[in-house]
Every structure is written in structure tokens, then in C-alpha cells.
Amino acid sequence: MIIAIDGPSGTGKSTTARLLARDLGFVYLDTGAMYRAITFAALAAKIPPSDTAGLLKLLETTSVDFDSDNKILINGVSREQEIRGAEVSANTSLYSAVPEVRKVLTNLQREIAKTHSAVLDGRDIGTVVFPNADFKFFLVTDIKVRAARRFEELKEKGIPMTLEEVEKNLLERDALDSSRKEAPLRKAEDAIEIDTTQLSITQQVQKIRDYVGVVA
Ligand code: DC
């Protein structure tokens, strides 16, 4: 069984998907982490998003996996901390818009989920990666609430940013992710939309479990 959870950043997708997978005993695949991983590797190798040949070579020679704790491994090295940092966060929208990058990572995501029931979270899971997913959810949240949540996360990590900067950043990323030509952030026609503005993570997970339980 494949459960797709898409939506913009700060809607609680990853936490919801991780807990849901744990409850159901499914594999959890954080596809955003994979785009972050390639961005980290490209920045380290100083390959700009415009250098398609350089990126193709990088994709061929870079392995992206997860350890048993779902933390990212790049060429076998744990890089969880690095892929969540400000530089990678600010650049991932640019690298994830490159069709060659999307093609390779989409294939890898399909491959990983081929032999397991899985919950995948991302931007294009229900539209492109698994258009025939058993269940598709699209999470939306009021921008003020998303910004406040992200602001708290950054504060905990000691990253200095004002609430206004965080909101501006989220809106810019949404605009880039939604307007790219290849697999833009979009709700699949048959996805169930869930507004998480007023929901706790536990309520979000329960809501999805209710849908999955009713039909499964
Ligand atoms: O979910 P996240 O914030 O970790 O995603 C990081 C970036 O990767 C974000 O700019 C959108 C992009 N992304 C994507 O284009 N397609 C996906 N399936 C997942 C993430």
C-alpha cells in the first residue's frame, strides 16, 4: 500500500508521515530529505543548478540512503544535521527544479517503495511519483501558523531569523515549488485535502488513519 502526503513546507507533513508509518508498520520515505541531500552534495562540489552535466555526473556518483533511524546517508555518511541547515534549506528549491535531478530521485523513490508498503511525503508524490497511490492527502495550513511553527523550530536550532523573514522565506519557497515546470507542488485531483491549521500532530495522524481505516 502506498500513502502519499503532499503539501507546502510547515504543514506538518514529515512528522505526520513518520508517525503514521510507525503506527501502520510501513516504511517512511522523506523525499524532501533526498532533494536536500543532492543540494548538499552539489553545494559541497560547487556545482550550480544551471550546470546540468555537472549535476548528472554528481547524481551518478552520489548515493542517497537512509539509516535504520530514517536519517539521511550521503555516500554512506550521516548528514542529517547538514541537510537541515540554512544554506541547504535556501537552495533546495533551485536544485529540485532541475528535471534531471527530479528524474533520478523519482526513480529512486519508486524503487525504494516497490517492495514495501510505504508512506511518502513530498510535493509531487500523488501527482507524479505515485499517481496510483492507494491514498493521497494534501495538507494545507494558514501561512501565519506555518511561519510561527518554523520560527520556533529555527529558534530551537539557534538559527537567528525574525518571524517576518521566516514567513517571507516560506512564501518564496512555495512560489518556486509551485511555479516550476517539472512536477510542481500541486494537489492531485483525487487527493483528500486536510487543513491542519487547528490540528495537533496527533489529530493530523488520527484524521489520516480514519480515512485509511474506513476504506482499507
Ligand atoms: O519537505 P522539505 O522542506 O524537506 O523539502 C525541501 C525542498 O525540496 C522543498 O523546496 C521542496 C523540494 N521537494 C520537492 O521538490 N519534491 C519533493 N517530492 C520533496 C521536496
PDB file of C-alpha atoms and ligand atoms in Angstrom:
ATOM      1  CA  MET A   1       0.000   0.000   0.000  1.00  0.00           C
ATOM      2  CA  ILE A   2       1.237   3.495  -0.837  1.00  0.00           C
ATOM      3  CA  ILE A   3       0.108   6.567   1.101  1.00  0.00           C
ATOM      4  CA  ALA A   4       1.119   9.922  -0.419  1.00  0.00           C
ATOM      5  CA  ILE A   5       1.245  13.056   1.720  1.00  0.00           C
ATOM      6  CA  ASP A   6       1.950  16.275  -0.164  1.00  0.00           C
ATOM      7  CA  GLY A   7       1.766  19.958   0.670  1.00  0.00           C
ATOM      8  CA  PRO A   8       3.868  23.069   1.254  1.00  0.00           C
ATOM      9  CA  SER A   9       6.559  23.322   3.948  1.00  0.00           C
ATOM     10  CA  GLY A  10       5.476  23.842   7.518  1.00  0.00           C
ATOM     11  CA  THR A  11       2.190  21.950   7.247  1.00  0.00           C
ATOM     12  CA  GLY A  12       3.405  19.095   9.460  1.00  0.00           C
ATOM     13  CA  LYS A  13       3.809  16.600   6.593  1.00  0.00           C
ATOM     14  CA  SER A  14       7.027  14.947   7.726  1.00  0.00           C
ATOM     15  CA  THR A  15       6.079  14.477  11.370  1.00  0.00           C
ATOM     16  CA  THR A  16       2.635  13.202  10.405  1.00  0.00           C
ATOM     17  CA  ALA A  17       4.036  10.839   7.766  1.00  0.00           C
ATOM     18  CA  ARG A  18       6.701   9.481  10.120  1.00  0.00           C
ATOM     19  CA  LEU A  19       4.239   8.771  12.940  1.00  0.00           C
ATOM     20  CA  LEU A  20       1.657   7.326  10.573  1.00  0.00           C
ATOM     21  CA  ALA A  21       4.259   4.955   9.077  1.00  0.00           C
ATOM     22  CA  ARG A  22       5.346   3.899  12.556  1.00  0.00           C
ATOM     23  CA  ASP A  23       1.746   3.208  13.621  1.00  0.00           C
ATOM     24  CA  LEU A  24       0.975   1.210  10.479  1.00  0.00           C
ATOM     25  CA  GLY A  25       4.346  -0.583  10.388  1.00  0.00           C
ATOM     26  CA  PHE A  26       5.086   0.917   6.955  1.00  0.00           C
ATOM     27  CA  VAL A  27       8.328   2.306   5.587  1.00  0.00           C
ATOM     28  CA  TYR A  28       8.554   6.112   5.780  1.00  0.00           C
ATOM     29  CA  LEU A  29      10.218   7.928   2.912  1.00  0.00           C
ATOM     30  CA  ASP A  30      11.090  11.602   3.384  1.00  0.00           C
ATOM     31  CA  THR A  31      11.534  12.677  -0.236  1.00  0.00           C
ATOM     32  CA  GLY A  32      12.386  16.262   0.754  1.00  0.00           C
ATOM     33  CA  ALA A  33      15.458  14.880   2.544  1.00  0.00           C
ATOM     34  CA  MET A  34      16.576  13.325  -0.755  1.00  0.00           C
ATOM     35  CA  TYR A  35      16.338  16.684  -2.584  1.00  0.00           C
ATOM     36  CA  ARG A  36      18.169  18.275   0.334  1.00  0.00           C
ATOM     37  CA  ALA A  37      20.884  15.602   0.082  1.00  0.00           C
ATOM     38  CA  ILE A  38      21.565  16.305  -3.587  1.00  0.00           C
ATOM     39  CA  THR A  39      21.578  20.028  -2.828  1.00  0.00           C
ATOM     40  CA  PHE A  40      24.116  19.493  -0.042  1.00  0.00           C
ATOM     41  CA  ALA A  41      26.342  17.409  -2.339  1.00  0.00           C
ATOM     42  CA  ALA A  42      26.055  19.947  -5.192  1.00  0.00           C
ATOM     43  CA  LEU A  43      26.897  22.888  -2.926  1.00  0.00           C
ATOM     44  CA  ALA A  44      29.882  20.982  -1.484  1.00  0.00           C
ATOM     45  CA  ALA A  45      31.113  20.236  -5.018  1.00  0.00           C
ATOM     46  CA  LYS A  46      30.362  23.829  -6.102  1.00  0.00           C
ATOM     47  CA  ILE A  47      28.068  22.725  -8.920  1.00  0.00           C
ATOM     48  CA  PRO A  48      25.418  25.397  -9.645  1.00  0.00           C
ATOM     49  CA  PRO A  49      21.825  24.387 -10.578  1.00  0.00           C
ATOM     50  CA  SER A  50      22.490  25.577 -14.154  1.00  0.00           C
ATOM     51  CA  ASP A  51      25.307  23.008 -14.692  1.00  0.00           C
ATOM     52  CA  THR A  52      23.195  20.079 -15.885  1.00  0.00           C
ATOM     53  CA  ALA A  53      26.185  17.974 -16.989  1.00  0.00           C
ATOM     54  CA  GLY A  54      27.879  18.509 -13.640  1.00  0.00           C
ATOM     55  CA  LEU A  55      24.699  17.578 -11.790  1.00  0.00           C
ATOM     56  CA  LEU A  56      24.231  14.422 -13.854  1.00  0.00           C
ATOM     57  CA  LYS A  57      27.742  13.326 -13.010  1.00  0.00           C
ATOM     58  CA  LEU A  58      27.139  14.116  -9.351  1.00  0.00           C
ATOM     59  CA  LEU A  59      23.899  12.095  -9.377  1.00  0.00           C
ATOM     60  CA  GLU A  60      25.740   9.121 -10.888  1.00  0.00           C
ATOM     61  CA  THR A  61      28.444   9.170  -8.252  1.00  0.00           C
ATOM     62  CA  THR A  62      26.411  10.080  -5.163  1.00  0.00           C
ATOM     63  CA  SER A  63      24.491   7.527  -3.123  1.00  0.00           C
ATOM     64  CA  VAL A  64      21.489   8.692  -1.102  1.00  0.00           C
ATOM     65  CA  ASP A  65      20.130   6.277   1.524  1.00  0.00           C
ATOM     66  CA  PHE A  66      18.538   6.266   4.955  1.00  0.00           C
ATOM     67  CA  ASP A  67      19.801   4.558   8.108  1.00  0.00           C
ATOM     68  CA  SER A  68      17.521   2.477  10.337  1.00  0.00           C
ATOM     69  CA  ASP A  69      16.505   5.693  12.135  1.00  0.00           C
ATOM     70  CA  ASN A  70      15.430   7.317   8.855  1.00  0.00           C
ATOM     71  CA  LYS A  71      18.364   9.719   8.948  1.00  0.00           C
ATOM     72  CA  ILE A  72      19.932  10.581   5.621  1.00  0.00           C
ATOM     73  CA  LEU A  73      23.175   8.969   4.469  1.00  0.00           C
ATOM     74  CA  ILE A  74      25.103  10.585   1.638  1.00  0.00           C
ATOM     75  CA  ASN A  75      27.749   8.247   0.252  1.00  0.00           C
ATOM     76  CA  GLY A  76      27.330   6.264   3.454  1.00  0.00           C
ATOM     77  CA  VAL A  77      27.977   9.254   5.745  1.00  0.00           C
ATOM     78  CA  SER A  78      25.283  10.597   8.088  1.00  0.00           C
ATOM     79  CA  ARG A  79      24.442  14.175   7.027  1.00  0.00           C
ATOM     80  CA  GLU A  80      21.126  14.765   8.783  1.00  0.00           C
ATOM     81  CA  GLN A  81      22.339  17.900  10.527  1.00  0.00           C
ATOM     82  CA  GLU A  82      23.842  19.405   7.394  1.00  0.00           C
ATOM     83  CA  ILE A  83      20.794  18.903   5.156  1.00  0.00           C
ATOM     84  CA  ARG A  84      18.563  20.759   7.639  1.00  0.00           C
ATOM     85  CA  GLY A  85      20.842  23.830   7.806  1.00  0.00           C
ATOM     86  CA  ALA A  86      20.038  27.291   6.458  1.00  0.00           C
ATOM     87  CA  GLU A  87      22.193  27.071   3.317  1.00  0.00           C
ATOM     88  CA  VAL A  88      20.720  23.797   2.087  1.00  0.00           C
ATOM     89  CA  SER A  89      17.182  24.922   3.015  1.00  0.00           C
ATOM     90  CA  ALA A  90      17.587  28.106   0.996  1.00  0.00           C
ATOM     91  CA  ASN A  91      18.933  26.310  -2.096  1.00  0.00           C
ATOM     92  CA  THR A  92      16.875  23.116  -2.364  1.00  0.00           C
ATOM     93  CA  SER A  93      14.050  24.751  -4.331  1.00  0.00           C
ATOM     94  CA  LEU A  94      16.591  25.688  -7.015  1.00  0.00           C
ATOM     95  CA  TYR A  95      18.129  22.223  -7.375  1.00  0.00           C
ATOM     96  CA  SER A  96      14.798  20.405  -7.062  1.00  0.00           C
ATOM     97  CA  ALA A  97      13.515  22.363 -10.078  1.00  0.00           C
ATOM     98  CA  VAL A  98      16.131  20.712 -12.332  1.00  0.00           C
ATOM     99  CA  PRO A  99      14.377  17.978 -14.404  1.00  0.00           C
ATOM    100  CA  GLU A 100      17.428  15.661 -14.378  1.00  0.00           C
ATOM    101  CA  VAL A 101      17.550  15.769 -10.575  1.00  0.00           C
ATOM    102  CA  ARG A 102      13.833  15.021 -10.332  1.00  0.00           C
ATOM    103  CA  LYS A 103      14.065  12.115 -12.773  1.00  0.00           C
ATOM    104  CA  VAL A 104      16.796  10.339 -10.836  1.00  0.00           C
ATOM    105  CA  LEU A 105      15.208  10.897  -7.418  1.00  0.00           C
ATOM    106  CA  THR A 106      11.719   9.950  -8.646  1.00  0.00           C
ATOM    107  CA  ASN A 107      13.088   6.621  -9.917  1.00  0.00           C
ATOM    108  CA  LEU A 108      14.890   6.037  -6.639  1.00  0.00           C
ATOM    109  CA  GLN A 109      11.713   6.775  -4.651  1.00  0.00           C
ATOM    110  CA  ARG A 110       9.712   4.329  -6.793  1.00  0.00           C
ATOM    111  CA  GLU A 111      12.430   1.715  -6.358  1.00  0.00           C
ATOM    112  CA  ILE A 112      12.558   2.068  -2.550  1.00  0.00           C
ATOM    113  CA  ALA A 113       8.767   1.836  -2.225  1.00  0.00           C
ATOM    114  CA  LYS A 114       8.428  -1.021  -4.725  1.00  0.00           C
ATOM    115  CA  THR A 115       8.774  -3.840  -2.253  1.00  0.00           C
ATOM    116  CA  HIS A 116       7.268  -2.239   0.873  1.00  0.00           C
ATOM    117  CA  SER A 117       4.060  -0.608   1.982  1.00  0.00           C
ATOM    118  CA  ALA A 118       5.137   2.988   2.447  1.00  0.00           C
ATOM    119  CA  VAL A 119       4.161   6.476   3.489  1.00  0.00           C
ATOM    120  CA  LEU A 120       5.907   9.101   1.347  1.00  0.00           C
ATOM    121  CA  ASP A 121       5.844  12.824   1.947  1.00  0.00           C
ATOM    122  CA  GLY A 122       6.818  15.489  -0.560  1.00  0.00           C
ATOM    123  CA  ARG A 123       5.409  17.825  -3.182  1.00  0.00           C
ATOM    124  CA  ASP A 124       4.690  15.565  -6.158  1.00  0.00           C
ATOM    125  CA  ILE A 125       4.056  12.130  -4.659  1.00  0.00           C
ATOM    126  CA  GLY A 126       0.349  11.985  -5.526  1.00  0.00           C
ATOM    127  CA  THR A 127       0.737  13.712  -8.888  1.00  0.00           C
ATOM    128  CA  VAL A 128       3.956  12.269 -10.347  1.00  0.00           C
ATOM    129  CA  VAL A 129       5.821   9.697  -8.242  1.00  0.00           C
ATOM    130  CA  PHE A 130       2.809   7.516  -7.371  1.00  0.00           C
ATOM    131  CA  PRO A 131      -0.226   8.793  -9.311  1.00  0.00           C
ATOM    132  CA  ASN A 132      -1.933   5.477  -8.456  1.00  0.00           C
ATOM    133  CA  ALA A 133      -1.225   5.676  -4.728  1.00  0.00           C
ATOM    134  CA  ASP A 134      -3.864   3.957  -2.578  1.00  0.00           C
ATOM    135  CA  PHE A 135      -4.373   7.134  -0.555  1.00  0.00           C
ATOM    136  CA  LYS A 136      -3.413  10.722  -1.313  1.00  0.00           C
ATOM    137  CA  PHE A 137      -3.507  13.550   1.173  1.00  0.00           C
ATOM    138  CA  PHE A 138      -2.714  17.213   0.633  1.00  0.00           C
ATOM    139  CA  LEU A 139      -2.028  19.203   3.780  1.00  0.00           C
ATOM    140  CA  VAL A 140      -2.650  22.948   3.944  1.00  0.00           C
ATOM    141  CA  THR A 141      -2.118  25.361   6.842  1.00  0.00           C
ATOM    142  CA  ASP A 142      -2.595  29.084   7.357  1.00  0.00           C
ATOM    143  CA  ILE A 143       0.664  30.896   6.493  1.00  0.00           C
ATOM    144  CA  LYS A 144       0.820  32.642   9.887  1.00  0.00           C
ATOM    145  CA  VAL A 145       0.682  29.294  11.681  1.00  0.00           C
ATOM    146  CA  ARG A 146       3.284  27.743   9.347  1.00  0.00           C
ATOM    147  CA  ALA A 147       5.614  30.680   9.894  1.00  0.00           C
ATOM    148  CA  ALA A 148       5.187  30.532  13.674  1.00  0.00           C
ATOM    149  CA  ARG A 149       5.930  26.773  13.720  1.00  0.00           C
ATOM    150  CA  ARG A 150       9.042  27.161  11.534  1.00  0.00           C
ATOM    151  CA  PHE A 151      10.170  30.175  13.588  1.00  0.00           C
ATOM    152  CA  GLU A 152      10.078  28.048  16.771  1.00  0.00           C
ATOM    153  CA  GLU A 153      11.995  25.208  15.073  1.00  0.00           C
ATOM    154  CA  LEU A 154      14.722  27.602  13.918  1.00  0.00           C
ATOM    155  CA  LYS A 155      14.912  29.229  17.321  1.00  0.00           C
ATOM    156  CA  GLU A 156      15.472  25.816  18.907  1.00  0.00           C
ATOM    157  CA  LYS A 157      18.298  25.200  16.449  1.00  0.00           C
ATOM    158  CA  GLY A 158      19.784  28.602  17.308  1.00  0.00           C
ATOM    159  CA  ILE A 159      19.260  29.969  13.779  1.00  0.00           C
ATOM    160  CA  PRO A 160      18.581  33.734  14.086  1.00  0.00           C
ATOM    161  CA  MET A 161      15.675  34.889  11.891  1.00  0.00           C
ATOM    162  CA  THR A 162      12.707  37.154  12.529  1.00  0.00           C
ATOM    163  CA  LEU A 163       9.150  35.873  12.169  1.00  0.00           C
ATOM    164  CA  GLU A 164       8.707  38.177   9.155  1.00  0.00           C
ATOM    165  CA  GLU A 165      11.808  36.722   7.471  1.00  0.00           C
ATOM    166  CA  VAL A 166      10.584  33.180   8.096  1.00  0.00           C
ATOM    167  CA  GLU A 167       7.181  33.993   6.569  1.00  0.00           C
ATOM    168  CA  LYS A 168       8.767  35.663   3.544  1.00  0.00           C
ATOM    169  CA  ASN A 169      11.056  32.665   3.117  1.00  0.00           C
ATOM    170  CA  LEU A 170       8.177  30.186   3.207  1.00  0.00           C
ATOM    171  CA  LEU A 171       6.186  32.207   0.661  1.00  0.00           C
ATOM    172  CA  GLU A 172       9.206  32.402  -1.653  1.00  0.00           C
ATOM    173  CA  ARG A 173       9.775  28.657  -1.445  1.00  0.00           C
ATOM    174  CA  ASP A 174       6.071  27.970  -2.084  1.00  0.00           C
ATOM    175  CA  ALA A 175       6.207  30.230  -5.137  1.00  0.00           C
ATOM    176  CA  LEU A 176       9.310  28.477  -6.518  1.00  0.00           C
ATOM    177  CA  ASP A 177       7.981  24.979  -5.797  1.00  0.00           C
ATOM    178  CA  SER A 178       4.539  25.742  -7.289  1.00  0.00           C
ATOM    179  CA  SER A 179       5.713  27.558 -10.404  1.00  0.00           C
ATOM    180  CA  ARG A 180       8.425  25.185 -11.631  1.00  0.00           C
ATOM    181  CA  LYS A 181       7.712  23.383 -14.883  1.00  0.00           C
ATOM    182  CA  GLU A 182       8.668  19.913 -13.716  1.00  0.00           C
ATOM    183  CA  ALA A 183       6.399  18.276 -11.114  1.00  0.00           C
ATOM    184  CA  PRO A 184       5.249  21.473  -9.390  1.00  0.00           C
ATOM    185  CA  LEU A 185       3.719  21.497  -5.930  1.00  0.00           C
ATOM    186  CA  ARG A 186       0.077  20.801  -6.702  1.00  0.00           C
ATOM    187  CA  LYS A 187      -2.830  18.963  -5.123  1.00  0.00           C
ATOM    188  CA  ALA A 188      -3.718  15.831  -7.096  1.00  0.00           C
ATOM    189  CA  GLU A 189      -7.330  15.907  -8.254  1.00  0.00           C
ATOM    190  CA  ASP A 190      -8.164  12.841  -6.203  1.00  0.00           C
ATOM    191  CA  ALA A 191      -6.247  13.898  -3.074  1.00  0.00           C
ATOM    192  CA  ILE A 192      -8.046  14.497   0.212  1.00  0.00           C
ATOM    193  CA  GLU A 193      -7.259  17.997   1.465  1.00  0.00           C
ATOM    194  CA  ILE A 194      -6.679  18.370   5.190  1.00  0.00           C
ATOM    195  CA  ASP A 195      -6.417  21.809   6.779  1.00  0.00           C
ATOM    196  CA  THR A 196      -4.035  21.367   9.711  1.00  0.00           C
ATOM    197  CA  THR A 197      -4.250  24.968  10.981  1.00  0.00           C
ATOM    198  CA  GLN A 198      -6.226  23.966  14.065  1.00  0.00           C
ATOM    199  CA  LEU A 199      -4.925  20.412  14.424  1.00  0.00           C
ATOM    200  CA  SER A 200      -2.212  18.973  16.641  1.00  0.00           C
ATOM    201  CA  ILE A 201       0.123  16.376  15.135  1.00  0.00           C
ATOM    202  CA  THR A 202      -1.760  13.616  16.990  1.00  0.00           C
ATOM    203  CA  GLN A 203      -5.035  14.863  15.474  1.00  0.00           C
ATOM    204  CA  GLN A 204      -3.498  15.008  11.990  1.00  0.00           C
ATOM    205  CA  VAL A 205      -2.296  11.419  12.242  1.00  0.00           C
ATOM    206  CA  GLN A 206      -5.663  10.273  13.593  1.00  0.00           C
ATOM    207  CA  LYS A 207      -7.535  12.034  10.812  1.00  0.00           C
ATOM    208  CA  ILE A 208      -5.489  10.257   8.159  1.00  0.00           C
ATOM    209  CA  ARG A 209      -5.792   6.939   9.989  1.00  0.00           C
ATOM    210  CA  ASP A 210      -9.579   7.403   9.990  1.00  0.00           C
ATOM    211  CA  TYR A 211      -9.592   7.757   6.189  1.00  0.00           C
ATOM    212  CA  VAL A 212      -7.226   4.847   5.659  1.00  0.00           C
ATOM    213  CA  GLY A 213      -9.158   2.695   8.119  1.00  0.00           C
ATOM    214  CA  VAL A 214     -12.559   3.400   6.571  1.00  0.00           C
ATOM    215  CA  VAL A 215     -11.577   2.234   3.108  1.00  0.00           C
ATOM    216  CA  ALA A 216      -8.838  -0.327   3.841  1.00  0.00           C
TER     217      ALA A 216
HETATM  218  O1   DC B   1       9.901  18.893   2.601  1.00  0.00           O
HETATM  219  P1   DC B   1      11.211  19.687   2.648  1.00  0.00           P
HETATM  220  O2   DC B   1      11.063  21.070   3.213  1.00  0.00           O
HETATM  221  O3   DC B   1      12.316  18.923   3.302  1.00  0.00           O
HETATM  222  O4   DC B   1      11.624  19.868   1.094  1.00  0.00           O
HETATM  223  C1   DC B   1      12.796  20.522   0.733  1.00  0.00           C
HETATM  224  C2   DC B   1      12.672  21.066  -0.672  1.00  0.00           C
HETATM  225  O5   DC B   1      12.602  20.000  -1.624  1.00  0.00           O
HETATM  226  C3   DC B   1      11.487  21.991  -0.968  1.00  0.00           C
HETATM  227  O6   DC B   1      11.954  23.178  -1.574  1.00  0.00           O
HETATM  228  C4   DC B   1      10.646  21.253  -1.970  1.00  0.00           C
HETATM  229  C5   DC B   1      11.551  20.199  -2.538  1.00  0.00           C
HETATM  230  N1   DC B   1      10.848  18.929  -2.737  1.00  0.00           N
HETATM  231  C6   DC B   1      10.391  18.642  -3.993  1.00  0.00           C
HETATM  232  O7   DC B   1      10.556  19.450  -4.914  1.00  0.00           O
HETATM  233  N2   DC B   1       9.770  17.469  -4.236  1.00  0.00           N
HETATM  234  C7   DC B   1       9.558  16.577  -3.252  1.00  0.00           C
HETATM  235  N3   DC B   1       8.941  15.415  -3.510  1.00  0.00           N
HETATM  236  C8   DC B   1      10.001  16.874  -1.937  1.00  0.00           C
HETATM  237  C9   DC B   1      10.633  18.081  -1.716  1.00  0.00           C
END
